[in-house]
Backbone as CSV, one residue per row, in Angstrom:
resi,resn,N_x,N_y,N_z,CA_x,CA_y,CA_z,C_x,C_y,C_z
1,MET,-44.062,-8.103,0.848,-44.325,-6.762,0.474,-45.009,-5.857,2.042
2,LEU,-44.027,-4.565,2.168,-44.395,-4.284,3.132,-46.292,-3.477,2.537
3,LYS,-47.043,-3.387,3.207,-48.347,-2.585,2.652,-48.602,-1.288,3.538
4,ILE,-48.995,-0.513,3.495,-49.328,0.885,3.943,-50.517,1.288,3.737
5,SER,-51.036,1.490,4.727,-53.018,2.310,4.115,-52.863,3.632,3.936
6,GLY,-53.625,4.049,3.109,-53.634,5.106,2.853,-53.500,7.090,3.330
7,THR,-53.923,6.438,4.805,-54.291,7.271,6.399,-52.349,7.549,6.591
8,LYS,-51.640,6.132,6.867,-50.502,6.144,7.522,-49.244,6.667,5.855
9,ALA,-49.558,6.225,4.981,-49.262,7.349,3.912,-49.261,8.484,3.243
10,ILE,-50.067,8.973,2.937,-50.822,10.236,3.651,-49.845,11.086,4.872
11,LEU,-49.921,10.513,5.700,-49.363,10.914,6.843,-47.971,11.291,7.013
12,LEU,-47.446,10.115,7.005,-45.490,9.817,6.188,-45.074,10.866,5.570
13,LEU,-46.319,11.479,4.736,-45.411,12.789,3.105,-45.807,13.693,3.558
14,SER,-46.965,13.654,4.546,-47.122,14.718,5.454,-45.707,15.239,6.098
15,VAL,-44.953,14.422,7.778,-44.013,14.244,7.694,-43.190,14.629,7.255
16,ILE,-42.882,14.524,5.886,-41.636,14.664,4.962,-42.082,16.178,4.446
17,ALA,-42.862,16.489,4.453,-42.874,17.675,3.281,-43.072,18.860,4.607
18,VAL,-43.419,18.580,6.166,-42.913,19.276,7.185,-41.500,19.785,7.477
19,ALA,-41.156,18.378,7.110,-39.468,18.563,7.430,-38.338,19.537,6.444
20,THR,-39.108,18.918,5.378,-38.483,20.059,3.805,-39.003,21.284,4.653
21,MET,-40.168,21.734,4.454,-40.414,22.981,4.848,-39.553,24.329,6.005
22,LEU,-39.215,23.221,7.371,-38.455,23.795,7.599,-36.596,23.765,7.920
23,GLY,-36.353,22.694,6.781,-35.366,22.951,6.461,-34.875,23.939,5.607
24,SER,-35.971,24.524,4.664,-36.133,25.142,3.391,-35.907,26.726,4.399
25,TRP,-37.012,26.560,5.709,-37.018,28.150,6.013,-35.773,28.203,7.526
26,TYR,-35.154,27.303,7.904,-33.141,27.551,8.747,-32.493,27.699,7.268
27,LEU,-32.527,27.484,6.175,-31.472,27.732,5.492,-31.437,28.778,4.463
28,THR,-33.114,29.405,4.539,-33.465,30.495,4.693,-32.876,31.798,5.184
29,ALA,-33.502,31.051,6.280,-32.722,32.197,7.414,-31.448,32.582,7.593
30,TYR,-30.286,31.827,7.006,-29.162,32.350,7.564,-29.312,32.609,6.251
31,ALA,-29.776,32.395,5.295,-29.762,32.637,4.081,-29.424,34.605,3.682
32,PHE,-30.119,35.162,4.437,-30.639,36.035,4.905,-30.233,36.729,6.413
33,ASP,-28.593,35.677,7.173,-28.925,36.663,7.798,-28.379,37.975,8.646
34,ASP,-28.479,38.726,9.382,-27.599,39.527,9.931,-27.201,39.799,11.077
35,SER,-26.100,39.061,11.187,-24.941,38.246,12.507,-24.448,39.512,11.677
36,THR,-23.644,40.036,13.367,-22.560,41.181,13.574,-21.719,40.985,13.904
37,ASN,-21.172,39.595,13.191,-19.601,39.443,12.969,-18.913,38.943,11.810
38,SER,-17.877,39.003,12.189,-17.247,39.089,10.697,-15.650,37.965,10.762
39,THR,-15.687,37.087,10.333,-14.569,36.625,10.394,-14.346,36.063,9.325
40,THR,-12.716,35.975,8.558,-12.234,34.663,7.595,-11.606,34.356,7.734
41,THR,-11.252,32.502,7.291,-9.795,32.503,7.139,-8.867,32.778,6.880
42,GLN,-7.691,32.203,7.466,-6.468,32.701,6.572,-6.486,32.976,5.452
43,GLN,-6.819,31.627,4.573,-6.791,31.439,3.237,-8.001,32.284,2.601
44,GLY,-8.659,32.971,3.517,-8.857,34.141,2.504,-10.557,33.882,2.271
45,ARG,-10.970,32.291,3.003,-12.709,32.142,2.564,-13.133,31.913,3.503
46,PRO,-14.679,32.679,2.917,-15.693,33.089,4.139,-15.306,32.012,5.429
47,GLY,-15.290,32.948,6.724,-15.646,32.308,7.915,-17.125,31.672,8.740
48,ILE,-17.434,32.153,9.402,-19.185,31.325,9.573,-20.286,32.205,9.423
49,GLU,-19.251,33.646,9.878,-21.031,34.774,10.146,-20.018,36.153,8.985
50,PHE,-21.255,36.668,8.178,-20.351,38.242,8.025,-21.632,39.506,7.991
51,GLN,-21.178,40.576,8.565,-22.322,41.555,8.488,-22.950,41.940,7.177
52,GLY,-24.326,42.608,8.100,-24.550,43.188,5.895,-26.164,42.526,5.815
53,GLY,-26.552,43.692,4.557,-27.848,43.137,4.683,-28.180,41.404,3.504
54,LEU,-27.886,41.293,2.386,-27.404,40.104,2.005,-26.883,39.365,2.154
55,HIS,-26.993,37.864,2.565,-26.147,36.974,3.420,-26.287,35.724,2.724
56,GLY,-25.666,35.068,1.910,-25.577,33.910,2.138,-25.593,32.588,3.658
57,SER,-25.728,31.524,3.184,-25.782,30.720,4.516,-24.581,30.825,4.398
58,ARG,-24.732,29.566,5.889,-23.931,29.406,6.643,-23.041,27.973,6.243
59,MET,-22.558,28.256,4.630,-22.277,26.531,4.202,-20.087,26.684,3.597
60,GLY,-20.158,28.084,4.573,-18.418,27.725,4.290,-17.621,27.789,2.983
61,GLY,-17.159,27.669,2.609,-16.149,27.716,0.980,-15.054,27.194,0.993
62,GLY,-14.852,26.973,-0.280,-13.560,26.612,-0.428,-13.744,24.765,-0.256
63,ARG,-12.295,24.841,0.226,-12.186,22.893,0.797,-13.261,23.070,2.235
64,GLU,-12.918,23.953,2.878,-13.496,24.137,4.319,-15.164,23.118,4.322
65,CYS,-15.173,22.776,5.778,-16.580,22.169,5.904,-17.219,22.637,6.676
66,ASN,-17.488,23.960,7.008,-18.419,24.825,7.746,-20.008,24.323,7.885
67,GLY,-19.494,23.304,8.953,-21.762,22.803,8.594,-20.724,21.783,7.859
68,PHE,-22.670,21.561,7.217,-22.547,19.886,6.202,-22.029,20.084,4.921
69,ILE,-22.119,21.134,4.298,-22.094,21.652,3.296,-20.824,21.865,2.853
70,GLU,-20.511,20.967,1.972,-18.569,21.735,1.466,-18.798,22.112,-0.177
71,VAL,-18.037,23.617,-0.069,-18.322,23.848,-1.390,-16.985,24.038,-2.132
72,SER,-16.974,23.494,-3.941,-16.094,23.529,-4.416,-15.569,24.831,-4.832
73,ALA,-14.018,24.686,-4.499,-13.517,25.910,-5.317,-13.830,26.683,-6.621
74,GLU,-14.087,25.251,-7.595,-15.147,25.962,-8.628,-16.227,26.485,-8.907
75,TYR,-17.060,26.137,-8.226,-17.974,26.488,-7.794,-17.743,28.909,-6.964
76,ASN,-17.310,28.827,-6.649,-16.847,29.819,-5.998,-15.419,30.866,-7.328
77,GLN,-15.243,30.014,-7.873,-14.611,30.615,-8.944,-15.663,30.968,-9.938
78,THR,-16.718,30.272,-10.469,-18.138,30.971,-11.640,-18.109,31.853,-10.837
79,VAL,-18.273,31.704,-9.578,-19.497,32.470,-8.543,-18.446,34.362,-9.615
80,ILE,-17.751,34.012,-8.941,-16.576,35.311,-8.921,-16.291,35.777,-10.399
81,ASN,-16.243,35.139,-10.597,-15.925,35.219,-12.326,-17.285,35.826,-12.890
82,ILE,-18.859,35.747,-12.787,-19.924,35.752,-12.896,-20.185,37.391,-12.434
83,ALA,-19.154,37.657,-10.561,-19.586,39.428,-10.685,-18.628,39.913,-11.082
84,LYS,-17.333,39.407,-11.176,-16.247,40.712,-12.023,-16.974,40.921,-13.726
85,ASN,-17.787,40.408,-14.127,-18.159,40.617,-15.154,-18.912,42.048,-15.158
86,ASP,-19.446,41.820,-14.079,-20.597,42.906,-13.700,-20.037,44.131,-13.589
87,SER,-20.525,45.877,-14.315,-19.581,46.659,-14.200,-19.577,47.420,-13.323
88,ASP,-21.174,46.732,-12.222,-20.866,48.287,-11.357,-20.117,47.452,-10.179
89,VAL,-19.506,45.728,-10.118,-18.533,45.572,-9.235,-17.386,45.578,-9.585
90,GLN,-17.116,45.832,-10.644,-15.956,46.499,-11.426,-15.881,48.013,-11.130
91,ASN,-16.699,48.535,-10.680,-16.651,50.183,-10.012,-16.338,49.724,-8.551
92,LEU,-16.987,49.044,-8.122,-16.684,48.766,-6.772,-15.736,48.280,-6.311
93,LEU,-14.968,47.003,-7.058,-13.813,46.713,-7.039,-12.201,47.664,-6.887
94,THR,-12.398,49.158,-8.304,-11.442,49.540,-8.128,-11.712,50.802,-7.331
95,GLU,-12.457,51.603,-6.930,-12.504,51.514,-5.471,-12.061,51.624,-4.278
96,GLY,-11.757,49.934,-3.993,-10.620,49.460,-3.174,-12.019,48.644,-2.362
97,TYR,-12.541,48.452,-3.024,-12.964,47.096,-2.311,-13.125,45.624,-2.181
98,ASN,-13.249,44.646,-1.950,-11.597,43.249,-1.997,-13.087,42.738,-1.865
99,ILE,-13.277,41.296,-2.524,-14.260,39.800,-2.241,-13.131,39.300,-1.102
100,SER,-13.941,39.517,-0.126,-14.619,38.504,1.906,-14.594,37.554,2.124
101,ALA,-16.048,37.095,0.989,-16.623,35.784,0.966,-17.718,35.105,-0.122
102,ILE,-17.663,34.744,0.198,-19.138,34.048,-1.195,-20.514,33.174,-0.242
103,ARG,-21.309,33.311,-0.373,-22.485,32.108,0.123,-23.281,31.798,-0.294
104,PRO,-22.250,30.595,-1.228,-23.973,30.117,-1.867,-25.622,30.052,-1.073
105,ILE,-26.411,30.360,-1.475,-27.768,29.955,-1.678,-28.461,28.530,-1.848
106,MET,-28.624,28.056,-0.647,-29.273,26.499,-1.497,-30.624,26.199,-1.641
107,LYS,-31.408,25.966,-2.780,-32.411,25.327,-2.512,-33.179,23.636,-3.466
108,SER,-33.862,23.584,-2.278,-34.274,22.383,-2.363,-35.753,22.187,-2.722
109,THR,-35.407,20.473,-3.668,-37.815,20.878,-3.936,-37.492,19.163,-4.278
110,ILE,-39.135,19.258,-3.232,-39.194,17.855,-3.861,-40.042,17.682,-5.238
111,GLN,-39.451,16.651,-6.153,-40.125,16.409,-7.136,-41.164,15.408,-7.100
112,ALA,-42.440,14.894,-7.724,-43.406,14.656,-8.013,-42.946,12.844,-7.309
113,ASP,-41.562,11.898,-7.457,-41.380,11.399,-7.234,-40.988,11.502,-5.697
114,GLY,-41.048,12.364,-4.949,-40.762,12.192,-3.701,-38.871,12.326,-3.600
115,THR,-38.314,12.160,-5.718,-36.962,12.693,-4.612,-36.778,14.092,-4.642
116,VAL,-35.379,13.918,-3.875,-34.746,15.849,-3.020,-33.586,16.128,-4.486
117,VAL,-34.102,17.522,-4.847,-33.191,17.547,-5.832,-32.534,19.249,-4.966
118,THR,-30.775,19.801,-4.901,-30.842,20.412,-3.931,-29.825,21.080,-4.441
119,LYS,-29.751,22.156,-5.131,-29.395,22.978,-6.100,-28.769,24.840,-5.446
120,ALA,-27.914,25.223,-5.348,-27.298,26.588,-5.251,-27.471,27.119,-6.337
121,ALA,-28.130,27.520,-7.082,-28.360,28.425,-8.417,-28.068,30.075,-7.882
122,ASN,-28.281,30.455,-6.786,-27.656,31.660,-6.795,-26.442,31.687,-5.528
123,ALA,-26.130,32.909,-5.355,-24.801,33.211,-4.455,-24.968,34.422,-4.158
124,ILE,-23.982,34.735,-3.105,-23.945,36.322,-2.823,-22.284,36.282,-2.361
125,VAL,-21.976,37.405,-2.832,-20.289,37.722,-3.309,-20.185,38.927,-1.778
126,ILE,-19.523,38.538,-0.828,-19.748,39.821,0.189,-18.272,40.991,-0.226
127,LEU,-18.288,42.206,-0.951,-17.177,43.026,-0.753,-17.325,43.819,0.763
128,THR,-15.582,44.097,1.061,-15.657,45.245,2.288,-14.279,45.954,2.149
129,LYS,-14.613,47.305,2.377,-13.668,47.989,2.027,-12.935,48.979,3.757
130,VAL,-11.864,48.532,3.806,-11.038,48.764,4.801,-12.544,48.389,6.208
131,THR,-12.457,49.452,6.890,-13.723,49.025,7.438,-14.750,50.349,7.518
132,SER,-14.637,51.063,6.410,-15.586,51.916,6.261,-17.221,51.487,5.057
133,GLY,-16.939,50.435,5.156,-17.696,49.614,3.883,-18.276,48.617,3.456
134,ARG,-19.051,48.001,3.599,-19.771,46.656,2.801,-20.966,46.588,1.677
135,ALA,-20.409,45.344,0.332,-21.013,45.476,-0.388,-21.814,43.862,-0.673
136,SER,-22.899,43.255,-0.211,-23.164,42.468,-0.849,-23.727,42.432,-2.713
137,VAL,-23.207,41.487,-3.020,-24.275,41.063,-4.810,-24.456,39.758,-4.445
138,LEU,-26.064,40.027,-5.066,-26.467,38.214,-5.253,-26.305,38.388,-6.651
139,VAL,-26.095,37.178,-7.195,-25.584,36.697,-8.490,-26.403,35.133,-8.412
140,ASP,-27.159,35.490,-9.908,-27.727,34.230,-10.431,-26.726,33.469,-11.020
141,VAL,-26.522,32.291,-10.537,-25.008,31.304,-11.207,-26.111,30.568,-12.498
142,THR,-26.687,30.926,-12.456,-27.816,29.861,-13.440,-27.953,30.482,-14.314
143,ALA,-28.575,32.082,-14.808,-28.212,33.085,-15.163,-26.772,34.074,-16.036
144,GLY,-26.088,33.701,-14.649,-24.385,34.509,-15.221,-24.463,35.829,-15.312
145,LYS,-25.485,36.716,-14.303,-25.512,37.673,-14.178,-25.666,38.541,-12.157
146,VAL,-25.345,39.476,-11.718,-25.939,39.958,-11.359,-26.970,40.527,-11.139
147,THR,-27.849,39.984,-10.483,-29.152,40.661,-9.712,-29.340,41.351,-9.277
148,ARG,-28.592,41.402,-7.749,-29.485,42.890,-7.093,-27.797,43.067,-6.602
149,ILE,-27.459,44.464,-5.456,-26.582,45.177,-4.970,-26.614,45.829,-3.745
150,GLU,-26.496,45.360,-2.579,-26.328,46.010,-1.603,-25.401,46.884,-0.946
151,ILE,-25.609,48.042,-0.817,-24.028,48.693,-0.151,-24.290,49.860,1.219
152,LEU,-23.630,49.616,2.082,-23.625,49.574,3.118,-22.856,50.562,3.284
153,THR,-22.709,51.689,3.716,-21.248,52.947,4.217,-21.692,52.560,5.689
154,ARG,-20.104,52.934,6.446,-20.421,53.460,8.020,-19.302,54.234,7.578
155,ILE,-20.165,55.783,8.519,-19.555,56.806,8.797,-19.422,57.117,10.217
156,VAL,-18.295,57.048,10.698,-17.601,57.484,12.122,-17.567,58.665,12.352
157,ILE,-18.682,59.589,12.950,-17.519,60.995,13.879,-17.994,60.359,15.183
158,ASP,-16.161,60.800,15.447,-16.212,61.026,16.508,-15.843,62.656,17.539
159,LYS,-16.879,62.607,18.682,-16.167,64.446,18.682,-16.359,64.076,19.918
160,SER,-14.880,63.232,20.310,-14.593,63.270,22.039,-13.350,64.137,21.830
C-alpha cells in the first residue's frame, strides 16, 4: 500500500483544487463570451461562437462535438420547451425571432470524497431576428423556467 505524508496529501489536494478552479473559470469565461463571430451549422445546430451578452459555453449542440462535451438532442429539446413555455419568449418568437443556438452552462463541483460532479443546470438560448436583433434567454433547467432575457437591437443609420 502506498503511504503519503500529510504534507504531500495537502499539496496534492491543493493542486487538484487549483486545477478545478481554473477549469471552472475557463468554462465561465466561455459561458459569458462576448465574441463577435456568429456561426450556425447547416442543421441549425449552434456553431462555435455567437455575439451577444449572455452566452453559453462553446460546447456545441445536438450530436456534434465542438470541443470535448457532446450535448444530447434531448437536453436541447428540454431547454427549448422550457423557453417556449415562457410568455416573453413566446412574444419574441411571434415578433420574428428564431432560435439559433443553445449553450449549456457547465458547473463542476468537487464532493467531500473528491468525486467531481459536472452538471448543466442552466443553458442560454440565443434568439436572432434577421440582422436587427438578438436575444439571450437564460434558462434554469432544474427549476424549469426562464430566469433572464437580454435583448440587443441593432439600428443602422446609413447617411451616405
